[in-house]
Coordinates of C-alpha atoms in Angstrom, one line a residue:
M229 CA 8.7 -18.3 9.3
Q230 CA 7.9 -18.3 12.9
Q231 CA 9.2 -14.7 13.6
N232 CA 6.9 -13.8 10.6
V233 CA 4.3 -15.1 12.5
N234 CA 4.8 -13.7 15.7
K235 CA 4.7 -10.5 14.2
A236 CA 1.7 -10.9 12.6
V237 CA -0.5 -12.1 15.8
L238 CA 1.7 -8.7 17.7
A239 CA -0.1 -6.9 14.9
Y240 CA -3.2 -8.5 15.3
G241 CA -3.2 -7.8 18.9
M242 CA -2.4 -4.3 18.6
V243 CA -5.7 -4.2 16.0
A244 CA -7.5 -5.3 19.2
V245 CA -6.0 -3.4 22.1
I246 CA -6.5 0.1 19.8
F247 CA -10.4 -1.0 19.4
A248 CA -10.9 -1.6 22.9
M249 CA -9.3 1.8 23.6
G250 CA -11.5 3.1 21.2
A251 CA -14.7 1.7 22.2
I252 CA -14.1 2.9 25.9
T253 CA -12.8 6.1 25.4
V254 CA -14.5 7.6 22.1
E255 CA -18.2 7.9 21.7
G256 CA -19.9 5.8 18.6
Y257 CA -16.6 4.2 18.2
T258 CA -18.7 0.7 17.5
S259 CA -21.0 1.6 15.9
V260 CA -21.7 0.0 12.2
F261 CA -21.1 3.0 10.5
S262 CA -18.1 3.8 12.5
I263 CA -16.2 0.3 12.2
R264 CA -17.8 0.6 8.4
A265 CA -15.4 3.6 8.0
I266 CA -12.7 2.5 9.3
L267 CA -12.8 -0.9 7.0
V268 CA -12.9 1.0 4.3
I269 CA -10.7 3.7 4.8
A270 CA -8.2 0.6 5.7
S271 CA -9.1 -1.5 2.4
F272 CA -7.5 1.6 0.8
L273 CA -4.2 1.7 2.7
I274 CA -3.9 -1.8 2.5
I275 CA -4.4 -1.9 -1.5
A276 CA -1.3 0.4 -1.6
A277 CA 0.9 -0.9 1.2
A278 CA 0.3 -5.0 -0.3
G279 CA 2.5 -3.3 -3.3
Q280 CA 5.1 -1.9 -0.9
T281 CA 5.4 -5.5 1.2
L282 CA 6.1 -7.0 -1.7
V283 CA 8.9 -4.2 -2.8
M284 CA 10.4 -4.5 0.8
L285 CA 10.7 -8.1 0.5
I286 CA 13.4 -7.9 -1.7
G287 CA 15.1 -4.8 0.4
G288 CA 14.0 -2.1 -1.6
I289 CA 11.3 0.6 -0.8
D290 CA 8.9 2.5 -3.5
L291 CA 8.9 5.9 -2.7
S292 CA 6.8 6.8 -6.1
I293 CA 3.6 5.4 -4.6
P294 CA 2.3 8.8 -3.5
F295 CA 2.7 10.3 -7.2
V296 CA 1.0 7.2 -8.8
V297 CA -1.8 7.3 -6.7
G298 CA -1.7 10.6 -7.3
F299 CA -1.5 10.4 -11.3
A300 CA -3.6 7.5 -11.4
N301 CA -6.6 9.8 -9.9
V302 CA -6.1 12.7 -12.8
A303 CA -5.3 10.7 -15.1
V304 CA -8.3 8.3 -15.2
A305 CA -10.5 11.4 -14.5
Q306 CA -8.9 13.6 -17.5
L307 CA -9.3 10.9 -19.9
S308 CA -12.9 9.8 -19.2
S309 CA -13.7 13.8 -19.6
Q310 CA -12.5 13.6 -22.9
G311 CA -14.9 11.0 -23.9
I312 CA -13.0 7.9 -23.5
P313 CA -14.7 5.5 -22.2
F314 CA -14.1 4.8 -18.3
G315 CA -12.9 1.3 -18.5
V316 CA -10.7 2.2 -21.4
A317 CA -9.6 5.4 -19.2
M318 CA -8.5 2.8 -16.7
I319 CA -6.7 0.1 -18.4
I320 CA -4.6 3.3 -19.8
T321 CA -3.7 4.0 -16.6
F322 CA -3.2 1.0 -15.4
A323 CA -0.8 0.1 -18.0
L324 CA 1.1 3.7 -17.8
S325 CA 1.5 3.2 -13.9
L326 CA 2.6 -0.4 -14.5
A327 CA 5.3 0.5 -17.3
V328 CA 6.6 3.3 -14.8
G329 CA 6.9 0.3 -11.7
M330 CA 8.7 -2.2 -14.5
F331 CA 10.8 1.1 -15.4
N332 CA 11.7 2.0 -11.6
G333 CA 12.5 -2.0 -10.8
A334 CA 14.7 -2.7 -14.3
L335 CA 16.6 0.5 -13.4
S336 CA 17.4 -0.2 -9.8
S337 CA 18.7 -3.6 -10.9
V338 CA 20.9 -3.1 -13.6
L339 CA 22.4 -0.3 -12.7
R340 CA 22.1 -0.9 -9.0
V341 CA 21.0 1.9 -7.7
H342 CA 19.0 2.6 -4.4
P343 CA 15.2 2.7 -5.5
L344 CA 14.7 5.6 -3.1
I345 CA 16.5 7.9 -5.9
I346 CA 14.8 6.2 -8.4
T347 CA 11.6 5.9 -7.5
L348 CA 11.7 9.6 -6.1
G349 CA 12.3 10.8 -9.5
T350 CA 10.4 9.1 -11.8
G351 CA 7.8 9.6 -9.2
T352 CA 7.7 13.0 -9.0
A353 CA 8.1 13.4 -13.0
L354 CA 5.0 11.4 -13.4
L355 CA 2.9 14.0 -11.3
G356 CA 4.5 16.5 -12.9
A357 CA 3.7 15.6 -16.2
V358 CA 0.1 14.8 -15.5
L359 CA -0.1 18.2 -13.7
L360 CA 1.1 19.9 -17.1
W361 CA -1.1 18.0 -19.2
T362 CA -4.2 19.2 -17.2
R363 CA -2.7 22.3 -16.4
G364 CA -3.4 22.0 -12.4
Y365 CA -7.0 22.1 -12.8
P366 CA -7.9 18.3 -13.6
T367 CA -11.9 17.4 -14.8
G368 CA -13.9 14.3 -14.8
S369 CA -15.2 12.3 -12.0
A370 CA -15.9 8.5 -11.7
P371 CA -19.0 6.7 -12.7
A372 CA -21.6 5.6 -10.3
Y373 CA -20.4 2.1 -10.3
I374 CA -17.3 2.9 -9.0
S375 CA -18.2 5.4 -6.2
D376 CA -21.0 2.4 -5.3
F377 CA -17.8 -0.4 -5.1
V378 CA -16.0 2.2 -2.2
S379 CA -19.2 4.0 -1.0
I380 CA -19.3 3.9 3.2
G381 CA -23.1 3.9 2.7
Q382 CA -23.0 0.8 1.0
S383 CA -24.0 -2.8 1.4
I384 CA -23.8 -6.2 0.4
G385 CA -26.8 -7.8 1.3
P386 CA -26.8 -8.2 4.6
I387 CA -23.8 -7.1 5.1
P388 CA -22.8 -3.9 6.0
V389 CA -19.6 -2.9 3.8
P390 CA -19.6 -1.9 0.2
M391 CA -17.6 -4.4 -2.2
L392 CA -14.2 -2.9 -1.7
V393 CA -14.0 -4.7 1.7
P394 CA -14.2 -8.0 0.5
A395 CA -12.5 -7.4 -2.8
T396 CA -9.8 -6.0 -0.2
L397 CA -9.4 -9.4 1.3
L398 CA -9.5 -11.4 -1.7
L399 CA -6.3 -9.1 -3.2
A400 CA -5.0 -9.9 -0.1
L401 CA -5.5 -13.7 0.3
L402 CA -4.3 -13.9 -3.6
L403 CA -1.0 -12.2 -2.7
F404 CA -0.7 -14.6 0.2
L405 CA -0.9 -17.5 -2.1
L406 CA 1.8 -16.0 -4.0
E407 CA 3.6 -15.2 -1.4
R408 CA 3.5 -19.0 0.1
R409 CA 2.8 -21.1 -2.6
T410 CA 4.3 -20.3 -5.8
L411 CA 7.4 -20.5 -7.5
L412 CA 7.8 -16.6 -7.9
G413 CA 7.0 -16.1 -4.6
R414 CA 9.8 -18.4 -3.1
Q415 CA 11.8 -16.1 -5.1
I416 CA 10.8 -13.1 -3.6
F417 CA 11.8 -14.2 0.0
A418 CA 15.0 -16.1 -1.0
Y419 CA 16.1 -13.3 -3.2
G420 CA 15.3 -11.0 -0.1
S421 CA 17.1 -12.7 2.5
N422 CA 20.3 -13.4 0.3
P423 CA 20.0 -10.9 -2.7
T424 CA 24.4 -12.2 -2.9
A425 CA 23.8 -15.6 -3.1
A426 CA 20.5 -15.7 -5.2
P427 CA 21.9 -15.7 -8.7
L428 CA 23.7 -19.2 -7.1
V429 CA 20.8 -21.1 -7.6
R430 CA 19.4 -19.4 -11.0
I431 CA 16.9 -16.8 -9.1
S432 CA 16.9 -13.2 -12.0
S433 CA 17.6 -10.1 -9.7
L434 CA 16.1 -8.6 -12.5
K435 CA 12.9 -10.7 -13.0
V436 CA 12.1 -10.0 -9.1
W437 CA 12.8 -6.3 -9.2
V438 CA 10.6 -6.2 -12.3
F439 CA 7.8 -8.0 -10.9
C440 CA 7.6 -6.5 -7.4
F441 CA 8.0 -2.7 -8.8
G442 CA 5.6 -3.5 -11.7
A443 CA 3.1 -4.8 -8.7
S444 CA 3.7 -1.6 -6.5
A445 CA 2.6 0.8 -8.6
L446 CA -0.3 -1.0 -10.6
L447 CA -1.3 -1.5 -7.0
A448 CA -0.9 2.1 -6.3
S449 CA -2.8 3.0 -9.2
V450 CA -5.8 0.8 -8.3
T451 CA -5.7 2.6 -5.3
G452 CA -5.8 6.0 -7.3
V453 CA -8.7 5.3 -9.4
L454 CA -10.6 4.1 -6.3
L455 CA -10.2 6.8 -4.3
L456 CA -11.6 8.9 -7.1
G457 CA -14.7 7.3 -6.4
F458 CA -14.5 7.9 -2.8
S459 CA -13.9 11.6 -3.0
G460 CA -16.3 12.5 -6.0
A461 CA -13.6 14.8 -7.7
A462 CA -9.5 14.3 -8.9
F463 CA -6.8 15.5 -7.1
A464 CA -3.5 15.4 -7.9
D465 CA -2.0 15.6 -3.8
V466 CA -4.7 12.8 -3.0
G467 CA -1.8 10.5 -2.8
R468 CA 0.5 12.0 0.1
H469 CA -0.7 10.3 3.2
Y470 CA 0.5 7.0 1.2
L471 CA 4.3 7.8 1.4
F472 CA 5.0 6.8 4.6
Q473 CA 2.4 5.1 5.6
T474 CA 2.4 2.2 3.4
I475 CA 6.0 1.4 4.8
A476 CA 4.6 1.7 8.4
A477 CA 1.7 -0.2 7.6
A478 CA 4.5 -3.0 6.6
V479 CA 6.6 -2.5 9.1
I480 CA 4.2 -2.9 11.9
G481 CA 2.8 -6.1 10.1
G482 CA 6.3 -7.4 10.2
T483 CA 7.6 -6.7 7.2
A484 CA 11.5 -5.9 7.7
L485 CA 13.5 -3.2 5.9
S486 CA 16.2 -5.2 5.0
G487 CA 13.8 -7.9 3.1
G488 CA 13.0 -11.5 3.2
Q489 CA 11.0 -11.5 5.9
G490 CA 7.1 -10.4 6.5
G491 CA 4.2 -10.8 4.1
I492 CA 0.4 -9.3 3.6
T493 CA -0.6 -10.7 6.7
G494 CA 1.1 -8.7 8.9
T495 CA 0.3 -5.9 6.6
V496 CA -3.0 -5.9 6.8
A497 CA -3.0 -5.8 10.7
G498 CA -0.6 -2.7 10.2
A499 CA -3.3 -1.0 8.2
L500 CA -5.7 -1.5 10.6
V501 CA -3.7 -0.5 13.0
L502 CA -3.1 2.7 11.8
T503 CA -6.1 3.7 10.5
Q504 CA -7.7 2.7 14.0
L505 CA -4.7 4.7 15.8
N506 CA -5.7 7.7 13.5
T507 CA -9.3 7.2 14.0
V508 CA -9.2 6.9 18.1
L509 CA -6.6 9.9 18.5
I510 CA -9.0 12.2 16.9
G511 CA -12.4 11.1 18.2
L512 CA -10.4 11.9 21.2
G513 CA -10.3 15.3 19.8
F514 CA -6.4 15.9 19.1
D515 CA -5.6 18.2 16.6
Q516 CA -4.4 16.5 12.8
S517 CA -0.6 17.8 13.5
I518 CA -0.5 16.3 16.7
V519 CA -1.9 13.0 15.4
Q520 CA 0.9 12.5 12.3
A521 CA 3.4 13.2 15.1
L522 CA 1.8 10.6 17.4
L523 CA 1.5 8.2 14.9
G524 CA 5.2 9.2 13.8
V525 CA 6.8 8.4 16.8
L526 CA 4.9 4.9 16.4
I527 CA 6.5 3.9 13.4
V528 CA 9.8 4.7 14.9
C529 CA 9.5 2.9 18.0
V530 CA 8.4 -0.3 15.6
V531 CA 11.6 0.2 13.6
A532 CA 13.9 0.8 16.6
I533 CA 12.5 -2.8 17.9
Y534 CA 12.3 -4.1 14.9
G535 CA 15.6 -3.4 13.4
R536 CA 17.3 -4.8 16.2
Q537 CA 17.0 -7.9 15.2
P538 CA 19.4 -10.1 12.7
H539 CA 18.7 -10.1 9.0
L540 CA 18.0 -13.5 8.2
R541 CA 20.5 -14.0 5.8
T542 CA 22.9 -14.2 9.4
A543 CA 21.0 -17.5 10.1
I544 CA 21.3 -19.1 6.6

C-alpha cells in the first residue's frame, strides 16, 4: 500500500513540475481558458483510463477501449437520428457496451486466454459492425445538454469549469471507495496480487474479470458519448488516442501491469501528466508526430522503471 501511495505522490509531483514548465515556457498557459481546457480534455482520459485501471489491477489489458469509444460515439448519434430519444439511445448503447465488456471478461477467464487477443478481436468486430450499419457515414449529434455538460466555455456558477470536471472527480471518488472500502475492491486487489492463491480464499476469477472488463467497456462508452457532445459530430475513429494513453495514464499513476498495485488516485494524476505534457509540447511548437514520439519515450521510461520492481505476490 505504501508503495502505491509513493507512486501516486510522484505522479502528482510530475503534474506540478510540468505545470511550472508550461507556465514558464508557454504564453497563456496559466490563463483560465487554458487550465479549463486541460481539465476538460484530461477528464475524458480519466474516465476511459479508470476502466483500464480496474482491468490492470487484475493483471489484464483492455485493447477494446478505443473501439468501444468509437462505437458509442457513432451508435448513440445514429440511433437518435432515427427518431429514438437520446436518453433511450444512451441506455441502449451503454447496455450493448457493457455486454461486450462482460463477454470479454468471461471469455478471458473461462478460456484462460490473454485478454489482449480477445479484446482486440471483439473491439474490431464491434466497430466494424457499426460501420456496416452506418455505411461509414454516421448521422446525428448530441443534444444541447450534453454539449453544455462538456463545453470548455461553460461554468458552474462562479466556478469556471463545465459540469464534466466535478462529475469526473466524483467518479474517481466513487471508484476509490470501491477499491478501498468494499469487499469487491479487496477481492480485485487480492486476485491481482496472486491469481493462483485467490481461489483458495473463495475469490471467483469469473466474477472479478466480468466486473472489471464490464466496467471498462461501460466507462469507454460514456467517454464516447461525451466526446460526441464535445465535437458536435459522430466519428468512428474518435477513440484511437485512447488505446495506449489509457494504459500510460494508469502506469504513470503507479498501476502495475502485472496487477495488484495502483488505483484510480494515481490514474487521475497520470491523465493530467499526459494532457499537460501534450499541451506544453504543442505550445512550444513541436509537430504532433514529434509529440507522440516524446510521449512514447516517456511511457517506455516509466514502464522500464516500474517494471524493475518485483510483483507484489513475491512479498506475500
